[in-house]
Coordinates of C-alpha atoms in Angstrom, one line a residue:
M1 CA 132.1 173.1 86.6
L2 CA 129.2 175.5 87.1
P3 CA 129.6 179.0 87.1
N4 CA 129.3 180.4 91.0
A5 CA 126.0 182.1 90.5
V6 CA 124.4 179.2 88.7
A7 CA 125.8 176.8 91.4
K8 CA 124.4 178.7 94.2
R9 CA 120.6 178.6 92.8
R10 CA 120.6 175.1 91.1
P11 CA 121.2 171.8 93.1
W12 CA 123.8 169.4 91.5
P13 CA 122.8 167.4 89.6
P14 CA 119.9 169.5 88.2
E15 CA 116.3 168.3 89.5
S16 CA 113.8 167.7 86.7
F17 CA 110.4 169.1 86.3
L18 CA 108.1 166.5 84.0
D19 CA 104.7 168.1 82.6
R20 CA 102.0 165.3 82.1
D21 CA 103.3 164.1 78.8
P22 CA 106.5 161.9 79.4
G23 CA 104.5 159.7 81.9
R24 CA 105.2 158.0 84.9
R25 CA 107.7 155.6 83.6
V26 CA 110.1 158.6 82.5
A27 CA 109.6 159.9 86.4
E28 CA 110.2 156.3 87.6
G29 CA 113.3 155.7 85.4
L30 CA 115.0 159.1 86.3
R31 CA 114.3 158.3 89.9
A32 CA 115.8 154.8 89.5
C33 CA 118.8 156.7 88.3
G34 CA 119.2 158.7 91.3
R35 CA 117.6 162.0 90.0
T36 CA 115.0 164.1 91.5
V37 CA 111.9 164.3 89.8
H38 CA 109.0 166.7 90.2
R39 CA 106.0 165.8 88.1
V40 CA 103.4 168.5 87.4
G41 CA 100.3 166.5 89.1
D42 CA 102.7 166.5 92.1
V43 CA 103.0 170.3 92.6
L44 CA 100.4 171.8 91.2
P45 CA 96.7 171.5 91.9
A46 CA 94.4 169.4 89.7
D47 CA 97.2 168.2 87.5
A48 CA 97.8 171.7 86.3
Q49 CA 94.5 171.5 84.0
D50 CA 93.7 175.0 84.4
I51 CA 97.1 176.4 83.9
A52 CA 98.7 177.6 80.9
D53 CA 101.5 175.4 79.3
E54 CA 104.0 178.6 79.8
D55 CA 102.8 179.2 83.4
R56 CA 103.5 175.6 84.4
I57 CA 107.1 175.7 82.5
A58 CA 107.7 179.1 84.3
H59 CA 106.9 177.6 87.7
G60 CA 109.2 174.7 87.4
L61 CA 112.2 177.0 86.0
D62 CA 111.2 179.4 89.1
Q63 CA 112.0 176.4 91.3
S64 CA 115.4 175.7 89.3
W65 CA 114.0 172.5 87.8
V66 CA 115.0 171.4 84.4
P67 CA 111.6 171.1 82.5
I68 CA 111.4 167.9 80.3
S69 CA 108.7 167.3 77.8
K70 CA 107.5 164.5 75.3
D71 CA 106.6 167.2 73.0
G72 CA 109.4 168.3 70.6
R73 CA 106.9 171.0 69.0
I74 CA 107.3 172.8 72.4
E75 CA 110.4 174.6 71.3
S76 CA 108.7 176.3 68.4
R77 CA 105.7 177.5 70.5
D78 CA 106.7 181.0 71.4
P79 CA 104.6 181.5 74.6
E80 CA 105.9 177.8 75.8
I81 CA 109.4 178.7 75.0
R82 CA 109.2 182.1 76.2
P83 CA 110.0 181.3 80.1
V84 CA 112.9 179.2 79.0
L85 CA 114.5 182.1 77.0
E86 CA 113.7 185.0 79.6
R87 CA 115.5 182.7 82.3
E88 CA 118.1 181.5 80.4
A89 CA 117.5 178.0 81.2
V90 CA 117.6 174.7 79.4
L91 CA 114.7 172.3 78.4
F92 CA 114.7 169.0 76.9
H93 CA 112.2 167.1 74.9
L94 CA 112.1 163.9 73.0
D95 CA 112.5 163.8 69.3
N96 CA 109.7 161.3 69.0
Q97 CA 106.5 161.4 70.8
R98 CA 105.4 157.7 69.9
L99 CA 108.0 155.7 71.9
P100 CA 106.8 153.6 74.6
G101 CA 107.1 154.9 78.2
A102 CA 110.0 152.4 78.8
E103 CA 112.0 153.6 76.0
R104 CA 111.3 157.3 76.9
A105 CA 112.5 156.5 80.3
G106 CA 115.8 154.8 78.8
R107 CA 116.5 157.8 76.6
F108 CA 116.6 160.3 79.6
G109 CA 118.9 157.8 81.4
A110 CA 121.3 156.6 79.0
H111 CA 122.0 160.5 78.3
R112 CA 122.2 161.8 81.9
G113 CA 125.6 162.7 81.6
A114 CA 125.0 165.0 78.3
I115 CA 121.9 166.2 80.0
H116 CA 124.2 167.4 82.9
R117 CA 126.8 168.9 80.7
A118 CA 124.1 170.6 78.8
V119 CA 122.6 172.1 82.0
A120 CA 126.1 173.0 83.0
R121 CA 126.5 175.2 79.8
G122 CA 123.6 177.0 80.5
G123 CA 121.0 178.7 78.1
P124 CA 118.9 179.6 76.8
A125 CA 118.6 176.3 75.0
A126 CA 116.4 173.5 73.8
H127 CA 117.8 170.0 73.1
A128 CA 116.2 167.1 71.8
V129 CA 116.7 163.6 73.2
R130 CA 117.3 161.2 70.4
R131 CA 118.4 157.6 70.5
D132 CA 121.9 158.2 70.1
R133 CA 122.6 161.8 71.6
I134 CA 121.3 165.0 72.7
E135 CA 121.1 167.7 70.2
R136 CA 120.7 171.5 70.7
T137 CA 117.7 172.4 68.7
R138 CA 117.1 176.1 69.9
P139 CA 118.3 178.8 69.8

């Protein structure tokens, strides 16, 4: 159960915000599972090429969307993780950037229950989406 303050500002299940790197297959896979997905190229001009990573992440968080990235190094880059920490949000990233698109999508779909529970617990937090589980990696 979400705390009242969180429940008022976040739709349930949470909507996802995908940067360019996870790819269309991840978006399609999440949508096939019934999730609402916003791709950066659909909501920001010019595929957000001229917008800093941290500003893209902040934009998604300001909409109460859960950021999803293929890049596990995102959590170790201070400017990129700062919006997650400041907004006490939750971010998810893959533990392997080299996975084929279908497998990336499959991981997020297979762990959607665990992802929902992690979002309900709140943040700030970053979680790696692994083959067999999600794992909190920060803080």
